Each structure stands twice: as C-alpha cells, then as structure tokens.
Amino acid sequence: MKRPLFILLAALVIGGCSNTEAGKTERHAAPVPSGTVMQEGSETADPGGSGTDRKGADEPAKQASGPKDGTSEAAGSEPDPTRGAGTEGTKTTASQQQAGARAGSPPRLDAARLANTYGFADNTGKYILSFENMEADDLDTAIGKDGRPLNIRFVKKQPQGSQDNGTRSANNFSNVQGLLYEVVDGNAEPNETYYLANSGRFNVASLLQVKPETRVGASDEVKRNIEAAKSQKIDKIWKIADIAPDKELYVVQFRKQGKKITASLVLREGERIAAKDFTADYDPVSTWRVDDGGEMVPGMFSVLFAASGEGGVVLCVAWAGAEGENDYIFKQKGNELADLNLTAGRYMLY
C-alpha cells in the first residue's frame, strides 16, 4: 500500500510542475499587442493610453527624452502650433513658457500669428475696447506702454452709440463700436493704447524689458554707425529707450536732400543697425504729421512692446501727432525694421 501511494503522489507533483512550466511557456510565447511597451518590473504600459491621467503622466517623459532620430513623434507629423492655446491667463501661460525656456528652448514670438487687435482704455482703467477687431473675442492679454501685460476677459460686443463723435478716445468710449474687455487684475492707464492678444498665440515670455529714456544726442560711435548704414548725415538724434539686454532705440532726423527729408526709427545692437525710414516732402507746417512744424520730435514715439522673435526683435510702436495716434508693428529683418502692416489709427481731436 505504501509503494502505490508513493507512486501516485510523485505523479501528481511531476504533473503540476509540468503544467507550471507549460503555463510560463504559453504566456511568454503569446504575441505582445502592437503599440505596447514592455517595462521591466511593471505591467505592460500603453503609451497611447486613452485616459487623461495617462496622457498627463507620459508628457514629461516625451519632453525630456525626445525622438532619438530627430523626427517628430509620429511619422510625417508636425508639431501643432496651436497646442496649449486658450484663455488661461497671462501669468499661467507665461510661467509655462518660461519653464520651456529653462529647458533649453528660448522664448520666441511668432510674428506670423499677430493680428490687428489694438484697443484703448476708458477713463476708469477698468475696461479696454478693441476697436479695429470685431471678431476675436478670445483675447486674454492687454500689453501696454513699455510692455506691461494685463489679464483681461471678454464682456460683450459694443454697438456704435447714438452720441458717437467720431473719436477713439476715453471721453467717447461708450459710443465706439468694438469688443469690450474687462481688466481682471490691476488697472489700465486711462485713454492709453494697448495691444490685445491671446496668450496661447502670443508668447508672453518673449517680451523684452523696455526702459523709456529721452536723451538728446548720441556718442560719435553711434552716429558713425547710423550714418554709415543709412548713407546720410544726421541732423538730430535722440535715444528714446533701452531694450534689454543690449539694444537701444533712437529717433533720427537726417539732413534734407533737396525737397526730401527722412526721419528714422533706429534699433541698435552693437554695430548692428536696423531702421524704419519715414521719407516725406519737407513742409515747415506739416511734414510727417499734421502740424508737426517740419520736425520729428522724440516725444511722438512710445513703445507698446518689444519681443524676441525669430531673426531679431518684434517692435510695436505708437506714433502720436496733433490729432491722434497711429500704431505699427515692425520686425527686425537684416538692416531693416520691416512693417508687418498691422496698423491702427486713433483720431482723438474733437
């Protein structure tokens, strides 16, 4: 009885071991589903997981490692430039963009994504009206003189009022047709012009520090650089701003050449000169602007913002005159400040 019982027990043990090994072999032989990744010491991980939590967990790893062969993550695909667009607010978006800059990608403003979206503030500084744009109601950032951003939110579309006197000024604010925005932190400067943007399309972290300064004259070296670049002799020159970290902005009036006279906005970085020329027929009363007395005055210009773009600086400038103001955006392109044709005008004399 003992021997048959021993044989029976041995058979059961051997059979169990065989089944265990067979199970291991079967599991390892089973094909891994396409698109999955086997990770040591963990369950099978699906990099294209369907849940929000999975996507959020995978994102930092993708940013840290990147594609090994230099291609995009999906063959034939390009990064989506609108990814992250929205109305989260200037502070949140700027911190995200600055984090990207620290990771090795310097912040840049994509000038191709700028639009003709200027506004001006009311007398209280709590509201800004987008007067040229009648469609983009997703703007969340207002950038004022010297590049100071404010958070804003859309309120409503404002119709033209019955008492509209034709000016775009704080005193006529409630009568001007446009898109009404509320300043949600701080206050705008009453009656000042602002450039309005969506922080998902406008890289707030690309803004450069602007320090306004009106200084008559310039060093001999600066004048020589400008005269050599423009092939004209300087009559008058003023520095109107320092732009961090190493740029200066000048207003220059050159000597008359016959009936023609040129004034220029000049951006200087070391010996590198980029200029926007304004050439006109000289008139002792009104040469460039109505009632300018034939003189270019530095107080006519103020910088709404300067930003770092591909190839150089993107510059938004307000040019005031006796009857109002015109706004321009220029992009540094070689030795030129190229006009992007994003221009607005505010007639303010009444």
Short mmCIF file of C-alpha atoms in Angstrom, two decimals:
data_model
loop_
_atom_site.label_atom_id
_atom_site.label_comp_id
_atom_site.label_asym_id
_atom_site.label_seq_id
_atom_site.Cartn_x
_atom_site.Cartn_y
_atom_site.Cartn_z
CA MET A 1 0.00 0.00 0.00
CA LYS A 2 2.81 2.36 0.74
CA ARG A 3 4.54 1.93 -2.63
CA PRO A 4 1.45 2.57 -4.82
CA LEU A 5 0.62 5.63 -2.68
CA PHE A 6 4.17 7.00 -3.16
CA ILE A 7 3.95 6.47 -6.92
CA LEU A 8 0.62 8.30 -7.05
CA LEU A 9 1.98 11.31 -5.10
CA ALA A 10 5.09 11.53 -7.29
CA ALA A 11 2.94 11.53 -10.42
CA LEU A 12 0.84 14.40 -9.12
CA VAL A 13 3.92 16.51 -8.25
CA ILE A 14 5.53 15.94 -11.64
CA GLY A 15 2.27 16.77 -13.43
CA GLY A 16 1.89 20.03 -11.50
CA CYS A 17 5.43 21.11 -12.35
CA SER A 18 4.86 20.34 -15.99
CA ASN A 19 1.69 22.42 -16.03
CA THR A 20 3.51 25.36 -14.39
CA GLU A 21 6.32 25.34 -16.96
CA ALA A 22 3.82 24.97 -19.75
CA GLY A 23 1.93 27.97 -18.42
CA LYS A 24 5.12 30.04 -18.35
CA THR A 25 5.97 28.99 -21.88
CA GLU A 26 2.48 29.81 -23.09
CA ARG A 27 2.48 33.26 -21.50
CA HIS A 28 5.90 34.21 -22.89
CA ALA A 29 5.03 32.87 -26.33
CA ALA A 30 1.88 34.97 -26.59
CA PRO A 31 2.45 37.94 -29.01
CA VAL A 32 2.72 41.41 -27.46
CA PRO A 33 -0.08 43.62 -28.83
CA SER A 34 1.15 46.16 -31.40
CA GLY A 35 1.89 49.57 -29.92
CA THR A 36 2.58 48.45 -26.37
CA VAL A 37 5.83 48.69 -24.46
CA MET A 38 7.11 46.11 -22.04
CA GLN A 39 8.56 47.75 -18.94
CA GLU A 40 10.79 45.86 -16.56
CA GLY A 41 9.26 45.26 -13.14
CA SER A 42 5.81 46.58 -14.08
CA GLU A 43 2.68 45.82 -16.03
CA THR A 44 2.56 46.32 -19.79
CA ALA A 45 2.33 50.07 -20.46
CA ASP A 46 0.35 51.62 -23.28
CA PRO A 47 1.98 54.94 -24.35
CA GLY A 48 -1.14 55.97 -26.17
CA GLY A 49 -3.40 55.36 -23.19
CA SER A 50 -6.94 56.57 -23.54
CA GLY A 51 -7.29 58.33 -20.20
CA THR A 52 -6.44 61.93 -19.30
CA ASP A 53 -4.25 60.80 -16.41
CA ARG A 54 -2.21 58.59 -18.74
CA LYS A 55 -1.60 61.42 -21.19
CA GLY A 56 -0.51 63.77 -18.44
CA ALA A 57 1.86 61.22 -16.99
CA ASP A 58 3.51 60.48 -20.32
CA GLU A 59 4.02 64.11 -21.39
CA PRO A 60 7.10 64.99 -19.26
CA ALA A 61 8.91 61.84 -20.41
CA LYS A 62 8.39 62.78 -24.04
CA GLN A 63 9.70 66.28 -23.45
CA ALA A 64 12.73 65.01 -21.55
CA SER A 65 13.85 62.27 -23.93
CA GLY A 66 12.56 63.38 -27.30
CA PRO A 67 12.70 61.34 -30.52
CA LYS A 68 16.12 59.71 -30.87
CA ASP A 69 16.35 60.13 -34.62
CA GLY A 70 15.38 63.83 -34.70
CA THR A 71 12.00 63.20 -36.30
CA SER A 72 8.59 64.03 -34.91
CA GLU A 73 6.86 61.53 -32.65
CA ALA A 74 4.53 60.39 -35.41
CA ALA A 75 5.96 59.80 -38.87
CA GLY A 76 5.11 62.65 -41.20
CA SER A 77 3.53 64.77 -38.47
CA GLU A 78 4.46 68.31 -37.47
CA PRO A 79 4.14 69.88 -34.00
CA ASP A 80 0.77 71.58 -33.54
CA PRO A 81 1.47 75.34 -33.14
CA THR A 82 -1.91 75.86 -31.51
CA ARG A 83 -1.33 73.30 -28.77
CA GLY A 84 -1.89 74.92 -25.41
CA ALA A 85 -3.89 77.80 -26.91
CA GLY A 86 -6.63 79.10 -24.71
CA THR A 87 -7.57 81.74 -22.25
CA GLU A 88 -5.85 80.54 -19.12
CA GLY A 89 -4.47 83.99 -18.32
CA THR A 90 -1.17 85.75 -18.75
CA LYS A 91 0.53 84.57 -15.53
CA THR A 92 -0.15 80.87 -16.01
CA THR A 93 0.82 80.87 -19.66
CA ALA A 94 3.96 82.93 -19.07
CA SER A 95 5.16 80.51 -16.38
CA GLN A 96 4.64 77.56 -18.70
CA GLN A 97 6.53 79.31 -21.48
CA GLN A 98 9.35 80.31 -19.13
CA ALA A 99 9.63 76.69 -17.98
CA GLY A 100 10.11 75.71 -21.61
CA ALA A 101 12.80 78.35 -21.96
CA ARG A 102 14.70 76.95 -18.98
CA ALA A 103 14.57 73.53 -20.62
CA GLY A 104 16.71 74.93 -23.42
CA SER A 105 14.26 76.45 -25.88
CA PRO A 106 14.50 80.28 -25.76
CA PRO A 107 11.13 82.06 -25.85
CA ARG A 108 10.26 83.49 -29.24
CA LEU A 109 7.30 85.47 -30.53
CA ASP A 110 5.85 84.14 -33.78
CA ALA A 111 5.16 87.37 -35.67
CA ALA A 112 3.11 85.49 -38.26
CA ARG A 113 0.45 84.86 -35.61
CA LEU A 114 -0.04 88.53 -34.70
CA ALA A 115 -3.28 90.25 -35.66
CA ASN A 116 -4.64 93.77 -35.95
CA THR A 117 -6.02 93.78 -32.40
CA TYR A 118 -5.46 97.15 -30.74
CA GLY A 119 -7.57 98.66 -28.01
CA PHE A 120 -7.75 101.68 -25.74
CA ALA A 121 -8.79 102.12 -22.13
CA ASP A 122 -11.70 104.08 -20.70
CA ASN A 123 -11.35 106.82 -18.10
CA THR A 124 -11.52 104.36 -15.18
CA GLY A 125 -8.87 101.97 -16.49
CA LYS A 126 -11.20 99.01 -15.84
CA TYR A 127 -12.24 98.44 -19.44
CA ILE A 128 -10.47 98.24 -22.79
CA LEU A 129 -12.21 98.41 -26.17
CA SER A 130 -10.83 96.51 -29.16
CA PHE A 131 -11.75 98.99 -31.86
CA GLU A 132 -10.28 97.54 -35.10
CA ASN A 133 -11.06 93.88 -34.39
CA MET A 134 -14.71 92.84 -34.44
CA GLU A 135 -14.27 89.04 -34.37
CA ALA A 136 -11.57 87.76 -31.96
CA ASP A 137 -13.35 87.55 -28.60
CA ASP A 138 -10.84 85.06 -27.10
CA LEU A 139 -8.19 87.66 -26.20
CA ASP A 140 -6.94 87.45 -22.64
CA THR A 141 -3.89 89.75 -22.51
CA ALA A 142 -3.50 93.51 -22.97
CA ILE A 143 0.05 94.77 -23.42
CA GLY A 144 0.54 98.44 -22.63
CA LYS A 145 3.27 101.02 -22.86
CA ASP A 146 6.78 99.59 -22.29
CA GLY A 147 5.50 96.01 -22.49
CA ARG A 148 3.42 95.75 -19.32
CA PRO A 149 0.83 92.93 -19.63
CA LEU A 150 -2.60 92.84 -18.00
CA ASN A 151 -5.11 89.99 -17.80
CA ILE A 152 -8.42 90.75 -19.49
CA ARG A 153 -11.67 88.93 -20.21
CA PHE A 154 -14.30 89.41 -22.92
CA VAL A 155 -17.53 91.08 -21.82
CA LYS A 156 -19.63 91.81 -24.90
CA LYS A 157 -19.76 93.27 -28.38
CA GLN A 158 -20.42 97.00 -28.06
CA PRO A 159 -22.53 98.69 -30.76
CA GLN A 160 -21.95 102.21 -32.01
CA GLY A 161 -23.69 104.73 -29.78
CA SER A 162 -26.05 107.45 -30.94
CA GLN A 163 -23.76 110.13 -29.49
CA ASP A 164 -20.59 108.94 -31.26
CA ASN A 165 -18.47 111.97 -32.21
CA GLY A 166 -16.05 110.02 -34.41
CA THR A 167 -13.12 109.94 -31.99
CA ARG A 168 -11.50 106.89 -30.45
CA SER A 169 -10.90 108.34 -27.04
CA ALA A 170 -11.83 107.67 -23.43
CA ASN A 171 -14.36 110.51 -23.44
CA ASN A 172 -16.23 108.81 -26.29
CA PHE A 173 -15.58 105.26 -25.07
CA SER A 174 -19.19 104.10 -24.64
CA ASN A 175 -20.10 105.19 -28.17
CA VAL A 176 -17.30 103.49 -30.14
CA GLN A 177 -18.14 100.21 -31.82
CA GLY A 178 -15.91 97.29 -30.82
CA LEU A 179 -15.34 94.35 -28.49
CA LEU A 180 -15.43 95.26 -24.81
CA TYR A 181 -12.94 93.67 -22.40
CA GLU A 182 -12.65 93.99 -18.63
CA VAL A 183 -9.29 94.25 -16.86
CA VAL A 184 -9.36 91.46 -14.28
CA ASP A 185 -6.24 92.35 -12.29
CA GLY A 186 -4.98 95.86 -11.75
CA ASN A 187 -5.91 98.80 -13.93
CA ALA A 188 -5.11 100.05 -17.38
CA GLU A 189 -3.83 103.58 -17.95
CA PRO A 190 -6.85 105.73 -18.90
CA ASN A 191 -7.07 106.53 -22.61
CA GLU A 192 -3.82 104.66 -23.40
CA THR A 193 -3.45 102.28 -26.35
CA TYR A 194 -2.99 98.55 -25.73
CA TYR A 195 -2.10 95.65 -27.96
CA LEU A 196 -4.53 92.80 -27.29
CA ALA A 197 -3.61 89.14 -27.70
CA ASN A 198 -4.47 85.57 -26.83
CA SER A 199 -1.68 84.21 -24.63
CA GLY A 200 -1.85 80.87 -26.39
CA ARG A 201 -0.78 82.56 -29.63
CA PHE A 202 1.33 85.37 -28.19
CA ASN A 203 4.36 84.06 -26.26
CA VAL A 204 4.28 86.38 -23.24
CA ALA A 205 7.68 85.08 -22.09
CA SER A 206 9.25 86.57 -25.25
CA LEU A 207 8.62 90.15 -24.06
CA LEU A 208 11.79 92.17 -23.54
CA GLN A 209 12.24 94.77 -20.82
CA VAL A 210 11.79 98.30 -22.15
CA LYS A 211 13.15 101.27 -20.26
CA PRO A 212 11.99 104.58 -21.80
CA GLU A 213 14.54 107.35 -21.85
CA THR A 214 14.62 110.58 -23.80
CA ARG A 215 18.22 111.65 -24.26
CA VAL A 216 19.35 114.29 -26.74
CA GLY A 217 22.34 113.32 -28.86
CA ALA A 218 24.41 110.15 -29.06
CA SER A 219 28.05 109.13 -28.98
CA ASP A 220 30.23 109.67 -32.03
CA GLU A 221 30.45 105.91 -32.49
CA VAL A 222 26.66 105.54 -32.58
CA LYS A 223 26.32 108.38 -35.08
CA ARG A 224 29.06 106.94 -37.29
CA ASN A 225 27.37 103.54 -37.30
CA ILE A 226 23.99 105.01 -38.26
CA GLU A 227 25.37 107.33 -40.92
CA ALA A 228 27.36 104.51 -42.48
CA ALA A 229 24.33 102.21 -42.50
CA LYS A 230 21.96 104.85 -43.93
CA SER A 231 24.41 106.76 -46.18
CA GLN A 232 23.01 110.03 -44.82
CA LYS A 233 24.22 112.69 -42.42
CA ILE A 234 22.40 113.11 -39.13
CA ASP A 235 20.79 116.42 -38.33
CA LYS A 236 19.24 115.46 -34.93
CA ILE A 237 19.21 112.31 -32.86
CA TRP A 238 17.57 111.18 -29.61
CA LYS A 239 17.64 107.91 -27.71
CA ILE A 240 14.11 107.02 -26.62
CA ALA A 241 14.51 103.59 -24.99
CA ASP A 242 16.84 100.88 -23.79
CA ILE A 243 15.68 97.39 -24.68
CA ALA A 244 17.16 94.60 -22.59
CA PRO A 245 19.65 93.15 -22.64
CA ASP A 246 21.78 95.16 -25.09
CA LYS A 247 19.68 97.17 -27.54
CA GLU A 248 18.90 100.87 -27.90
CA LEU A 249 16.13 102.62 -29.81
CA TYR A 250 16.74 106.01 -31.43
CA VAL A 251 14.74 108.60 -33.34
CA VAL A 252 16.89 110.20 -36.02
CA GLN A 253 16.23 113.13 -38.32
CA PHE A 254 18.61 113.32 -41.26
CA ARG A 255 19.62 116.39 -43.23
CA LYS A 256 17.36 117.47 -46.05
CA GLN A 257 18.22 116.29 -49.54
CA GLY A 258 16.54 118.73 -51.89
CA LYS A 259 12.82 118.65 -51.09
CA LYS A 260 13.05 115.27 -49.41
CA ILE A 261 13.72 114.69 -45.74
CA THR A 262 13.98 111.39 -43.88
CA ALA A 263 13.41 110.52 -40.27
CA SER A 264 14.00 107.02 -38.94
CA LEU A 265 13.38 104.74 -36.03
CA VAL A 266 16.73 103.04 -35.46
CA LEU A 267 17.32 99.92 -33.40
CA ARG A 268 20.98 99.49 -32.47
CA GLU A 269 22.72 96.41 -31.08
CA GLY A 270 26.47 96.94 -31.02
CA GLU A 271 27.38 97.84 -34.59
CA ARG A 272 24.24 96.22 -35.97
CA ILE A 273 21.68 98.76 -37.20
CA ALA A 274 18.06 98.15 -38.22
CA ALA A 275 15.90 101.10 -39.27
CA LYS A 276 12.43 102.08 -40.40
CA ASP A 277 12.59 105.15 -42.64
CA PHE A 278 9.88 107.80 -42.97
CA THR A 279 10.69 109.93 -46.02
CA ALA A 280 8.50 112.91 -46.93
CA ASP A 281 8.47 116.21 -48.80
CA TYR A 282 9.62 118.88 -46.39
CA ASP A 283 6.90 121.28 -45.27
CA PRO A 284 7.53 123.83 -42.50
CA VAL A 285 4.00 123.26 -41.16
CA SER A 286 3.20 119.59 -41.72
CA THR A 287 5.88 117.19 -42.98
CA TRP A 288 5.22 113.77 -41.41
CA ARG A 289 2.16 114.58 -39.30
CA VAL A 290 -0.36 117.40 -39.28
CA ASP A 291 1.08 120.47 -37.54
CA ASP A 292 4.44 118.84 -36.76
CA GLY A 293 6.29 122.04 -37.76
CA GLY A 294 8.57 120.09 -40.10
CA GLU A 295 10.32 118.47 -37.11
CA MET A 296 10.50 114.94 -35.82
CA VAL A 297 10.17 115.08 -32.02
CA PRO A 298 11.14 112.10 -29.82
CA GLY A 299 8.06 112.51 -27.63
CA MET A 300 5.95 111.45 -30.61
CA PHE A 301 7.02 107.82 -30.14
CA SER A 302 6.36 105.29 -27.42
CA VAL A 303 7.00 101.55 -27.34
CA LEU A 304 3.98 99.33 -26.65
CA PHE A 305 6.16 96.23 -26.60
CA ALA A 306 9.43 94.74 -27.78
CA ALA A 307 9.73 90.96 -28.07
CA SER A 308 12.31 88.44 -29.14
CA GLY A 309 11.34 86.92 -32.48
CA GLU A 310 12.98 84.64 -34.99
CA GLY A 311 15.84 86.62 -36.53
CA GLY A 312 15.50 89.65 -34.29
CA VAL A 313 13.22 91.98 -32.38
CA VAL A 314 9.49 92.47 -32.97
CA LEU A 315 8.60 96.06 -32.10
CA CYS A 316 5.17 97.60 -31.53
CA VAL A 317 5.27 101.40 -31.62
CA ALA A 318 2.73 104.19 -31.12
CA TRP A 319 3.35 107.41 -33.09
CA ALA A 320 1.39 110.37 -31.73
CA GLY A 321 0.50 113.55 -33.59
CA ALA A 322 -1.53 116.67 -33.07
CA GLU A 323 -4.84 114.98 -33.93
CA GLY A 324 -4.32 111.41 -32.82
CA GLU A 325 -2.09 108.37 -32.93
CA ASN A 326 -1.02 105.62 -35.31
CA ASP A 327 0.22 102.21 -34.19
CA TYR A 328 2.63 99.93 -36.04
CA ILE A 329 4.38 96.58 -35.63
CA PHE A 330 7.83 96.16 -37.13
CA LYS A 331 10.02 93.07 -37.39
CA GLN A 332 13.80 93.23 -37.47
CA LYS A 333 14.94 91.83 -40.81
CA GLY A 334 18.61 92.41 -41.55
CA ASN A 335 19.22 96.15 -41.50
CA GLU A 336 15.51 96.95 -41.81
CA LEU A 337 12.59 97.23 -39.43
CA ALA A 338 10.04 95.71 -41.78
CA ASP A 339 6.45 96.91 -41.48
CA LEU A 340 4.10 93.97 -40.83
CA ASN A 341 1.11 96.06 -41.97
CA LEU A 342 -0.66 95.63 -38.65
CA THR A 343 -1.63 99.27 -38.29
CA ALA A 344 -4.35 101.09 -36.39
CA GLY A 345 -5.28 104.75 -36.08
CA ARG A 346 -6.93 106.66 -33.27
CA TYR A 347 -8.39 110.04 -34.19
CA MET A 348 -8.72 111.87 -30.87
CA LEU A 349 -9.16 115.57 -31.63
CA TYR A 350 -12.69 116.88 -31.10
#
